[in-house]
Short mmCIF file of C-alpha atoms in Angstrom, two decimals:
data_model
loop_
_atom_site.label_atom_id
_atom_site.label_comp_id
_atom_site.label_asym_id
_atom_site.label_seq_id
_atom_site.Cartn_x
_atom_site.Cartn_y
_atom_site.Cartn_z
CA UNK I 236 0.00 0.00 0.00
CA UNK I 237 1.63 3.68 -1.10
CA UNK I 238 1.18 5.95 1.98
CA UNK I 239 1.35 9.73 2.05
CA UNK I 240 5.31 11.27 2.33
CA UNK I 241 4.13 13.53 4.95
CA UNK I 242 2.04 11.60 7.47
CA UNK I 243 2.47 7.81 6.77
CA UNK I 244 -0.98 7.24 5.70
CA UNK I 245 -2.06 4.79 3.32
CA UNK I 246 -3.60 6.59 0.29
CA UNK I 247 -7.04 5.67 -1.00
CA UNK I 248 -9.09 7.53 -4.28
CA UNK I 249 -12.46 6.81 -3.64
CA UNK I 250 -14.57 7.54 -6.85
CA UNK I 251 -18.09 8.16 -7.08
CA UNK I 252 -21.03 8.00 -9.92
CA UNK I 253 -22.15 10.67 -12.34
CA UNK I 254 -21.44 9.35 -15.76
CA UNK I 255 -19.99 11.36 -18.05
CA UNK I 256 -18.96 13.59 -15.39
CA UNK I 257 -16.51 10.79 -14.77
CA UNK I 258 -13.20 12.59 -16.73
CA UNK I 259 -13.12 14.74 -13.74
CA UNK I 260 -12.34 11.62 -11.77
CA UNK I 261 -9.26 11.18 -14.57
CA UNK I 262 -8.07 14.33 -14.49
CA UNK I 263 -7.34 14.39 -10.71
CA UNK I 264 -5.65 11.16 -10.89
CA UNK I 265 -3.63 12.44 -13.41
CA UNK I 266 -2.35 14.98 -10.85
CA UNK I 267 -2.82 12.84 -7.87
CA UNK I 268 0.04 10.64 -9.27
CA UNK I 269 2.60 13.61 -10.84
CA UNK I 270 2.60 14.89 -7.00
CA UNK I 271 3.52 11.28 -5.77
CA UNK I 272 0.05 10.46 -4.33
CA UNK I 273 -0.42 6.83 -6.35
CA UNK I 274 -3.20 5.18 -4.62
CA UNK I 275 -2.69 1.54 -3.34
CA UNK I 276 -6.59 1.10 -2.95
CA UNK I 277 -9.04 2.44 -5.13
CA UNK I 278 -12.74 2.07 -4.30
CA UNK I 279 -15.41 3.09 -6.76
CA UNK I 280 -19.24 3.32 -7.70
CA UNK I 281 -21.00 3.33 -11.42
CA UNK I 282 -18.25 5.18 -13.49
CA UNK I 283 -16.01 5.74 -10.90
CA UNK I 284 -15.85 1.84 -10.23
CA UNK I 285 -14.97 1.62 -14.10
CA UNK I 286 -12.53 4.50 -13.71
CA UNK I 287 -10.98 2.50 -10.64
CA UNK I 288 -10.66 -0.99 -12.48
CA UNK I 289 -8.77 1.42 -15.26
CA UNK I 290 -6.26 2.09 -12.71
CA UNK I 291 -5.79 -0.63 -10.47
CA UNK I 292 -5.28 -2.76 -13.80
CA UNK I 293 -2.52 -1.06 -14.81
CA UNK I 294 0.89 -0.57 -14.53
CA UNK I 295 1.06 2.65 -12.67
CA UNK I 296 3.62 4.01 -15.80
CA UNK I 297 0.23 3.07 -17.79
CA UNK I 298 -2.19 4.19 -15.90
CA UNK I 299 -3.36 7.59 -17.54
CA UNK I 300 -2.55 6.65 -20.36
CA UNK I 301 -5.52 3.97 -20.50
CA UNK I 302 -7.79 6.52 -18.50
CA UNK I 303 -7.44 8.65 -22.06
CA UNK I 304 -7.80 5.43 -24.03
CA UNK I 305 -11.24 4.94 -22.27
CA UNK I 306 -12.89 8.60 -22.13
CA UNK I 307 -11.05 9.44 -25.91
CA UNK I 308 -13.16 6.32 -27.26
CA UNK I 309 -16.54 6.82 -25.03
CA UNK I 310 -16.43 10.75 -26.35
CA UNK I 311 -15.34 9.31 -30.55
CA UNK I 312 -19.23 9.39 -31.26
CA UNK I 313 -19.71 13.12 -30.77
CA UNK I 314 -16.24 14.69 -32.04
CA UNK I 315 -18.10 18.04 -33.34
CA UNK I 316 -16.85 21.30 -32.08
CA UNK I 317 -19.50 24.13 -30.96
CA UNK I 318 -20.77 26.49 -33.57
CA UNK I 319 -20.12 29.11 -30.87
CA UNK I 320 -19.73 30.07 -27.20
CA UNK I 321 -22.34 31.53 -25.09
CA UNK I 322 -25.15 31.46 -22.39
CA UNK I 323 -27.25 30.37 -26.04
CA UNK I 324 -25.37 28.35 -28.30
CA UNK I 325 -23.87 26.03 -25.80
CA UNK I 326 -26.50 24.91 -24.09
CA UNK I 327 -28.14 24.02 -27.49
CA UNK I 328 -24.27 22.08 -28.31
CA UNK I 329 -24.97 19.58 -25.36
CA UNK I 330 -28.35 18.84 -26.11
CA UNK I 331 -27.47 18.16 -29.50
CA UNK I 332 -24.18 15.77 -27.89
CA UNK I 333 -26.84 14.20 -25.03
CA UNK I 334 -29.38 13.30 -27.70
CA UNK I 335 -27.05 11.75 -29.94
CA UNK I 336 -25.51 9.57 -27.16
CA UNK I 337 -29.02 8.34 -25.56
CA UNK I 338 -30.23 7.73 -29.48
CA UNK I 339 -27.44 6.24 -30.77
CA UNK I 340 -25.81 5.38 -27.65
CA UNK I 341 -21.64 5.02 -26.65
CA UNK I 342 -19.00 3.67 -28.56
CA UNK I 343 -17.33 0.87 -26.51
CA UNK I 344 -20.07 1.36 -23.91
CA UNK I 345 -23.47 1.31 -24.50
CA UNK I 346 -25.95 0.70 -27.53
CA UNK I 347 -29.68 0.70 -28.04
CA UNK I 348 -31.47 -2.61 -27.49
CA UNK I 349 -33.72 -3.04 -30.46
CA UNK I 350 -36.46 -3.84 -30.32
CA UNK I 351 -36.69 -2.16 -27.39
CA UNK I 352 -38.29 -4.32 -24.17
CA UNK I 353 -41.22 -1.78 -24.01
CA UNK I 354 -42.46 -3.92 -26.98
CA UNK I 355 -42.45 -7.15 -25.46
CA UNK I 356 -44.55 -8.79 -22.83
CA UNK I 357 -42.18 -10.77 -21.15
CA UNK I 358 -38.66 -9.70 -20.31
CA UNK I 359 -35.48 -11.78 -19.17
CA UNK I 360 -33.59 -9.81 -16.01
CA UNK I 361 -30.75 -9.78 -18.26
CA UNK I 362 -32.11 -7.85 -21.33
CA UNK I 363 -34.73 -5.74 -19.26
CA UNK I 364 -32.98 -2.13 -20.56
CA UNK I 365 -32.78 0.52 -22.53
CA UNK I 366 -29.48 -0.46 -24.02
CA UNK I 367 -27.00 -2.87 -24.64
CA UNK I 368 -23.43 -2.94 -22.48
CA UNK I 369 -21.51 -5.61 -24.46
CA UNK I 370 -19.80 -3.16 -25.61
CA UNK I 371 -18.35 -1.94 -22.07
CA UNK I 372 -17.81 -5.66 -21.35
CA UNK I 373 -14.79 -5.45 -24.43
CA UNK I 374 -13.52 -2.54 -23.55
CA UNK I 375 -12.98 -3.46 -20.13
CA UNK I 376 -11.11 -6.55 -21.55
CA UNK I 377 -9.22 -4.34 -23.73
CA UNK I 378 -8.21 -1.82 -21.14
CA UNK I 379 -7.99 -3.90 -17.63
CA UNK I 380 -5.79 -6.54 -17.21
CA UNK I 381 -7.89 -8.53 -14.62
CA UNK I 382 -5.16 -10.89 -13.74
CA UNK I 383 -2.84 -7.76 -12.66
CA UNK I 384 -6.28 -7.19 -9.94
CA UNK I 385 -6.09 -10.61 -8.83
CA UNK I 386 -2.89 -10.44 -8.29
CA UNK I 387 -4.10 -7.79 -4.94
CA UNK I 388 -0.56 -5.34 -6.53
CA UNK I 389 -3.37 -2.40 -5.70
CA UNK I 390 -6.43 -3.36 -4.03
CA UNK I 391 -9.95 -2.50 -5.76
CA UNK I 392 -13.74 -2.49 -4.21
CA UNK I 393 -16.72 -1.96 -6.48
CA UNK I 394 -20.08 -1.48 -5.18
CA UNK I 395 -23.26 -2.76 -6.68
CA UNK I 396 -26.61 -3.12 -5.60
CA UNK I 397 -28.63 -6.86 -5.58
CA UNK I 398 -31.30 -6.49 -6.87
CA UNK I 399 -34.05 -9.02 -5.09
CA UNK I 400 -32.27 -8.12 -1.65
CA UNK I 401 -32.07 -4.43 -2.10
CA UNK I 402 -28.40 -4.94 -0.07
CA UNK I 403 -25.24 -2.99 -1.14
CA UNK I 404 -22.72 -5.66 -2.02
CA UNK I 405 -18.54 -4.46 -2.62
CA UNK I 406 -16.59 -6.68 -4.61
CA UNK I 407 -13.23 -6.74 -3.34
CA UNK I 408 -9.81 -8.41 -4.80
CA UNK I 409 -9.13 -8.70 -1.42
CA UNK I 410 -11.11 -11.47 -0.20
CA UNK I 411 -12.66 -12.64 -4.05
CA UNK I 412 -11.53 -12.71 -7.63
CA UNK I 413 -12.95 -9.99 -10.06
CA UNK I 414 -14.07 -10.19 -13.19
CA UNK I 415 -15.40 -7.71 -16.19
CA UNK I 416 -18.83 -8.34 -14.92
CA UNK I 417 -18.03 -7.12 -11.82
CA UNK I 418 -17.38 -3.68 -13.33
CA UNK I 419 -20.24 -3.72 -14.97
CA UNK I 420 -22.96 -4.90 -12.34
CA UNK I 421 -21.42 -1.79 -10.33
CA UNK I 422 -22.07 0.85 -12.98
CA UNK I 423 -26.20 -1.17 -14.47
CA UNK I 424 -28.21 1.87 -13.75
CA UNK I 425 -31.77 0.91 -14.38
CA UNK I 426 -33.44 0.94 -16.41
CA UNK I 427 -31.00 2.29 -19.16
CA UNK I 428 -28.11 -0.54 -18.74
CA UNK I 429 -29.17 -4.01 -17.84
CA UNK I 430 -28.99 -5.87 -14.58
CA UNK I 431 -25.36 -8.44 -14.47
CA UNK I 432 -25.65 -11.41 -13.27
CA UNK I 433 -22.86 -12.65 -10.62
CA UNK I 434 -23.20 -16.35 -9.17
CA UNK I 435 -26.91 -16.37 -9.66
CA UNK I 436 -27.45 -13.16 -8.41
CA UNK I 437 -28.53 -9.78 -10.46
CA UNK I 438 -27.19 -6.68 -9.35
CA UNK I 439 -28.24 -3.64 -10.73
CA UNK I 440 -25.53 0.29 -9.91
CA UNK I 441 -24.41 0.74 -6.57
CA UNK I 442 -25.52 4.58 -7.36
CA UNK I 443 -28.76 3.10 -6.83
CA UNK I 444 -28.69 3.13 -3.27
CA UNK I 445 -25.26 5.07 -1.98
CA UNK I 446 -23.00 7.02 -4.69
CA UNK I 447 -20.06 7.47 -2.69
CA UNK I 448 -18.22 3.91 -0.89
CA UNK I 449 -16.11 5.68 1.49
CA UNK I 450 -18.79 3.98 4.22
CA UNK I 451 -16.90 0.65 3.32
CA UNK I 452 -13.30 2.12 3.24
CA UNK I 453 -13.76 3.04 6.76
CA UNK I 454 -15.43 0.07 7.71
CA UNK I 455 -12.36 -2.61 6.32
CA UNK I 456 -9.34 0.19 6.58
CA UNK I 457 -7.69 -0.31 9.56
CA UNK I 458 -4.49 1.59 8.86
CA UNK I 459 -4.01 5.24 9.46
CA UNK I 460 -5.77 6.50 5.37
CA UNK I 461 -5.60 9.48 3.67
CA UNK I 462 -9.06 9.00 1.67
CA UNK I 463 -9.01 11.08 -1.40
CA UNK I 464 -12.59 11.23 -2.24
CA UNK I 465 -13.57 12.64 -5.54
CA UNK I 466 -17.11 14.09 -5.79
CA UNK I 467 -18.93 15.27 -9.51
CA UNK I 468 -21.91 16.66 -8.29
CA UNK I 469 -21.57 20.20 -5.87
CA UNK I 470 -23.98 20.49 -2.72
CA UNK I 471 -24.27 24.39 -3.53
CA UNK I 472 -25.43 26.22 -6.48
CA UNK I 473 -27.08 29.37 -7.56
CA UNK I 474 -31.28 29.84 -7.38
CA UNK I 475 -32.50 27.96 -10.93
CA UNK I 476 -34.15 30.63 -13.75
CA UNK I 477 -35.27 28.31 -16.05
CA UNK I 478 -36.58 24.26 -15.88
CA UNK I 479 -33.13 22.70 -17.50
CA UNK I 480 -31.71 24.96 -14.46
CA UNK I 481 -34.13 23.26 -11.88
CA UNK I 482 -33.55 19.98 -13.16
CA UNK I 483 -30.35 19.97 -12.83
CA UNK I 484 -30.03 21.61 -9.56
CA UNK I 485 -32.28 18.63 -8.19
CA UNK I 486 -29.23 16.22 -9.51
CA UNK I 487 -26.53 17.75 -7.57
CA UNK I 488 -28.74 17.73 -4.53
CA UNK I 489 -29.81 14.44 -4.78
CA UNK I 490 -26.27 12.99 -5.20
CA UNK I 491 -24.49 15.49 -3.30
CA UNK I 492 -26.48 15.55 -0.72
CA UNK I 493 -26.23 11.33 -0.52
CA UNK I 494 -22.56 11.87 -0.60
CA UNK I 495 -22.69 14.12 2.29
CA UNK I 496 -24.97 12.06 4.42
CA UNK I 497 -22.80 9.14 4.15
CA UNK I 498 -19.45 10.80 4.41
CA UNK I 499 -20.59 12.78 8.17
CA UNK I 500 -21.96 9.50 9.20
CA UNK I 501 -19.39 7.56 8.35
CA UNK I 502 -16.82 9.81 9.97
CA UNK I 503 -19.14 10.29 13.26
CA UNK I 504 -19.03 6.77 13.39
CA UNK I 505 -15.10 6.26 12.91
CA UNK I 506 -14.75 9.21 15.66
CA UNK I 507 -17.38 7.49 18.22
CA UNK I 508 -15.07 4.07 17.19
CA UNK I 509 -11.51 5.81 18.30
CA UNK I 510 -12.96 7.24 21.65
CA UNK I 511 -14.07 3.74 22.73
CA UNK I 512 -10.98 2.80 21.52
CA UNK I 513 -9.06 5.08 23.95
CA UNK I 514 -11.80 4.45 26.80
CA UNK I 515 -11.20 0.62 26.45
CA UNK I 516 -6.91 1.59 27.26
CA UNK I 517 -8.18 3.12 30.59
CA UNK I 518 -9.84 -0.52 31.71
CA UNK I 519 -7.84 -3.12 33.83
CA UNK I 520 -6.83 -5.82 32.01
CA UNK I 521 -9.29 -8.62 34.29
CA UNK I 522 -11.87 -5.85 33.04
CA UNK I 523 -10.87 -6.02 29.16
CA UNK I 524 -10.87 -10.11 29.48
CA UNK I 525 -14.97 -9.91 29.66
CA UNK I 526 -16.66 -10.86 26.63
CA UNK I 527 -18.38 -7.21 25.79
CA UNK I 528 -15.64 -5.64 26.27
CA UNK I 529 -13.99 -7.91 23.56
CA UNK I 530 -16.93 -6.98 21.63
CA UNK I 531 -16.50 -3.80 21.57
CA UNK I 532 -12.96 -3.74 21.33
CA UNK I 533 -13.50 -5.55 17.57
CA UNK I 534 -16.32 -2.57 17.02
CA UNK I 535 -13.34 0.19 18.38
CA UNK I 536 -11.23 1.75 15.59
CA UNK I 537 -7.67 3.76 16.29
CA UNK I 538 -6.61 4.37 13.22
CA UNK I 539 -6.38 8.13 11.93
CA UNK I 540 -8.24 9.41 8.81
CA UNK I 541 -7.84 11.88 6.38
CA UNK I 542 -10.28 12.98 3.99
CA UNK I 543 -9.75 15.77 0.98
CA UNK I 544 -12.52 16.54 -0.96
CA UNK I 545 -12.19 17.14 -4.67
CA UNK I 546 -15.64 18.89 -5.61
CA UNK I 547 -16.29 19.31 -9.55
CA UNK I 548 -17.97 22.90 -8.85
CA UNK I 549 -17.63 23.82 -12.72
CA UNK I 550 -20.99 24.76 -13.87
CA UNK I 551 -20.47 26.86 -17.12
CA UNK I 552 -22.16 25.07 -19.39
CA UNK I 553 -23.81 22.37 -17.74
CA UNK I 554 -27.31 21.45 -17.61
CA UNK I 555 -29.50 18.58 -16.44
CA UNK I 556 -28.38 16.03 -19.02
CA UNK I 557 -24.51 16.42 -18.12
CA UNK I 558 -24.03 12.96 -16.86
CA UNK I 559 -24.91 11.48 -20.61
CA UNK I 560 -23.27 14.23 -22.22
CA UNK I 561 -20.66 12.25 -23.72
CA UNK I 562 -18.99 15.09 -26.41
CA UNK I 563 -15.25 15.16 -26.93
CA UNK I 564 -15.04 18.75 -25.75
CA UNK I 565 -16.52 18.87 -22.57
CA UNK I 566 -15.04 15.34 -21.64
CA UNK I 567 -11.60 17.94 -21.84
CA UNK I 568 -13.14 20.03 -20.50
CA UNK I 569 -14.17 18.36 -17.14
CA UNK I 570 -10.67 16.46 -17.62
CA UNK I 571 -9.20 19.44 -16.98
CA UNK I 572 -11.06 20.78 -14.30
CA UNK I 573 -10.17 17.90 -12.12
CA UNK I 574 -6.34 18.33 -13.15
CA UNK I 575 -6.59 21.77 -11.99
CA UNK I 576 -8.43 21.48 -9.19
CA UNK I 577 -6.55 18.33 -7.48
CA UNK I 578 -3.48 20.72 -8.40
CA UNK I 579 -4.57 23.78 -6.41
CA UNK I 580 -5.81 21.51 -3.69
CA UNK I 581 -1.97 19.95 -3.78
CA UNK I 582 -0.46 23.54 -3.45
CA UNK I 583 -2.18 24.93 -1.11
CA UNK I 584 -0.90 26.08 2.19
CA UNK I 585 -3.51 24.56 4.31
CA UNK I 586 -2.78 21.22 2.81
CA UNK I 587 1.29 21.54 2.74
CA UNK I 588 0.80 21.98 6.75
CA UNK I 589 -1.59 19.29 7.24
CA UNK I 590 -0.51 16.68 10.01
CA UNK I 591 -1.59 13.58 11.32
CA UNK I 592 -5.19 13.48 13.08
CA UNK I 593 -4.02 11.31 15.82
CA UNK I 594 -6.83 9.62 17.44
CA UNK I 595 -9.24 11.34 15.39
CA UNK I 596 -10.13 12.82 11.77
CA UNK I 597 -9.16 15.94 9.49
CA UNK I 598 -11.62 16.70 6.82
CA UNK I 599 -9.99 19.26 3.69
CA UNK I 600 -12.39 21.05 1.54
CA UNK I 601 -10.60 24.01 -0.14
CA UNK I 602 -12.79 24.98 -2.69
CA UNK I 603 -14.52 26.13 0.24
CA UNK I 604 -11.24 26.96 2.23
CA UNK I 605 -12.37 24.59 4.93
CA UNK I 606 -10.71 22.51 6.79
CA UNK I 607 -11.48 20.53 10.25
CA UNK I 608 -9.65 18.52 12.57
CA UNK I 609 -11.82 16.99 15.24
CA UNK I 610 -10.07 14.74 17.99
CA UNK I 611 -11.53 11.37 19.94
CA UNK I 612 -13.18 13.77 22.59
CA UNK I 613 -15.07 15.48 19.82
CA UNK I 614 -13.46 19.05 20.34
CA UNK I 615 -12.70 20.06 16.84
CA UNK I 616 -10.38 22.66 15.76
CA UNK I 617 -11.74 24.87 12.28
CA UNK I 618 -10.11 26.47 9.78
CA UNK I 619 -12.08 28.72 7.74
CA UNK I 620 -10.68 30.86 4.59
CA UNK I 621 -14.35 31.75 3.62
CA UNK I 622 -17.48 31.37 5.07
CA UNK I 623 -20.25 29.08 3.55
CA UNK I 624 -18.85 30.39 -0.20
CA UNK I 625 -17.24 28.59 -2.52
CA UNK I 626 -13.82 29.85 -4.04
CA UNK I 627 -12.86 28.67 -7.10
CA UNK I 628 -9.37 27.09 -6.78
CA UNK I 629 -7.18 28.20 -7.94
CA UNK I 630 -7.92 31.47 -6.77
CA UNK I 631 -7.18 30.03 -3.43
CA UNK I 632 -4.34 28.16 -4.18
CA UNK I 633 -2.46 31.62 -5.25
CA UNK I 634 -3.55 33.51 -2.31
CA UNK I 635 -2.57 31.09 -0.09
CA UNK I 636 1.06 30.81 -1.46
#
């Protein structure tokens, strides 16, 4: 496992859904790795799960390089330029890009299922879609070399959902071999892709019930982590004008506010784990022998976690069908963004002085210049550039310096 230069922590990219909004995730990888932060466990849902197997089935030399191979082929379908810029013509570009990719669907990842299952009674789990993904099942092959995963060189968790328990299922190299389908039954969403079955089993997106798997990292890390946790959908955003505005204000706080949810709980519930775990050092050792208290010592966590937050807050130009907008120019475009913005992150003061949370948690957001160290008593100690406003950046990254 690669651990973090400065504080000894081992370093984990957790990626979450949003489609095409998934070159974001690429982008700060690409940077993540020229600063030296190579992850040695990647856990991912929907396209970030794809975007993970990409990278933990690669040589790390090789890595980008068949991140560009995958989002350069997804985007060859719509390679047309926009006529022009603007609050008017652009909006009408990704239309025109979103409606060509849910008619005609994805190269190497999706396809229309014709005829289409609304025209038949009777439908088999396994063709009950919209579209088509044998085409994501060949470029997985293509692009991931599974045996390098089951090898466990760089561990990788995808999360999918079963679909006649409703449960939340990861598939881990660590404790079972994985497989293209695997990949896939993590990023089915229903009731465009089709359900995968796995051992007699369907699963259908993990999206479908949580979009982010840090939850799980916490639950099976038990090293000190840095968790680098890559979010595509921003919690705040400007009053909507028109309905594409509303629309796709309700996506980011549907996902976003998911995200959120799980991420506080899941750090309450590491911080409530490390104070039992320093309450159980105060007992006598005839005490500790009881069988609760061994209970609770295998419930008790110690180790100290990190989390940065990597927010795609880019809105020019989106609207409410940006997670199917699959054109070669705004794939660079959010490609970029995440470059930049894991960059500024990087070089930023706060995060150059960060130090190890012992016994507790650190959480870094600065694209809202926010960062917050809280320790196993629960006093926390807040650094705040801006107040409840997001700063782009870069911006911050400069006057910090």
């Amino acid at each position: 496992m690669t651990t973090d230069p400065k504080t000894g922590q081992d370093i984990v990219l957790v990626l979450q859904g949003g489609g095409a909004l998934g070159a974001y995730q690429a982008g700060v990888y690409e940077s993540l790795r020229g600063a030296g932060y190579e992850p040695g466990w990647l856990a991912g849902i929907s396209i970030g799960g794809i975007n993970a197997a990409i990278i933990a089935g690669n040589p790390p030399e090789r890595r980008t390089d068949g991140l560009k191979a995958f989002w350069e082929q997804v985007t060859s379908g719509f390679l047309l330029p926009p006529l022009a810029e603007g609050d008017f013509a652009r909006p009408l570009f990704t239309t025109l890009s979103s409606s060509w990719a849910a008619i005609f669907g994805v190269p190497g990842f999706f396809s229309p299922r014709v005829p289409s299952p609304l025209l038949q009674l009777a439908t088999p789990p396994e063709a009950l879609s919209h579209y088509h993904t044998r085409p994501l099942r060949q470029t997985l092959e293509r692009l991931v070399d599974f045996d390098r995963i089951n090898a466990q060189e760089t561990r990788l968790s995808v999360g999918a959902v079963n679909v006649r328990t409703g449960n939340l299922t990861y598939f881990d190299n660590a404790t079972q071999k994985i497989g293209p389908e695997h990949v896939m039954a993590s990023g089915a969403i229903p009731p465009g892709f089709p359900s995968i079955e796995i051992d007699g089993e369907f699963y259908w997106d993990g999206g479908v019930l949580s979009n982010a798997p840090i939850q799980y990292v916490l639950d099976h890390g038990t090293r000190d982590l840095l968790i680098c946790q890559v979010d595509l959908f921003p919690a705040s955003g400007d009053l909507p004008t028109t309905l594409a505005a509303a629309a796709e204000r309700e996506m980011d706080i549907r996902f976003s506010s998911r995200t959120r949810m799980n991420t506080d709980t899941s750090l309450k519930e590491h911080q409530v784990k490390s104070t039992l775990r320093r309450l159980l050092e105060e007992l006598p050792d005839d005490a500790r022998a009881r069988p609760e208290i061994r209970e609770i010592e295998a419930f008790a966590k110690e180790n100290a976690v990190t989390v940065v937050h990597l927010v795609n807050r880019r809105r020019r130009f989106h609207s409410n069908t940006k997670d199917y907008e699959f054109s070669r120019v705004s794939m660079r475009a959010h490609w970029q963004a995440g470059r930049e913005d894991a960059e500024a992150t990087l070089t930023h003061r706060a995060w150059i002085q960060r130090r190890l949370p012992r016994y507790g948690t650190a959480v870094f957001d600065l694209g809202l210049g926010r960062v917050t160290y809280t320790s196993a008593d629960g006093s926390q100690e807040i650094l705040d550039e801006r107040e409840d406003e997001a700063v782009d950046l870069a911006t911050a990254a400069k006057r910090s310096q």
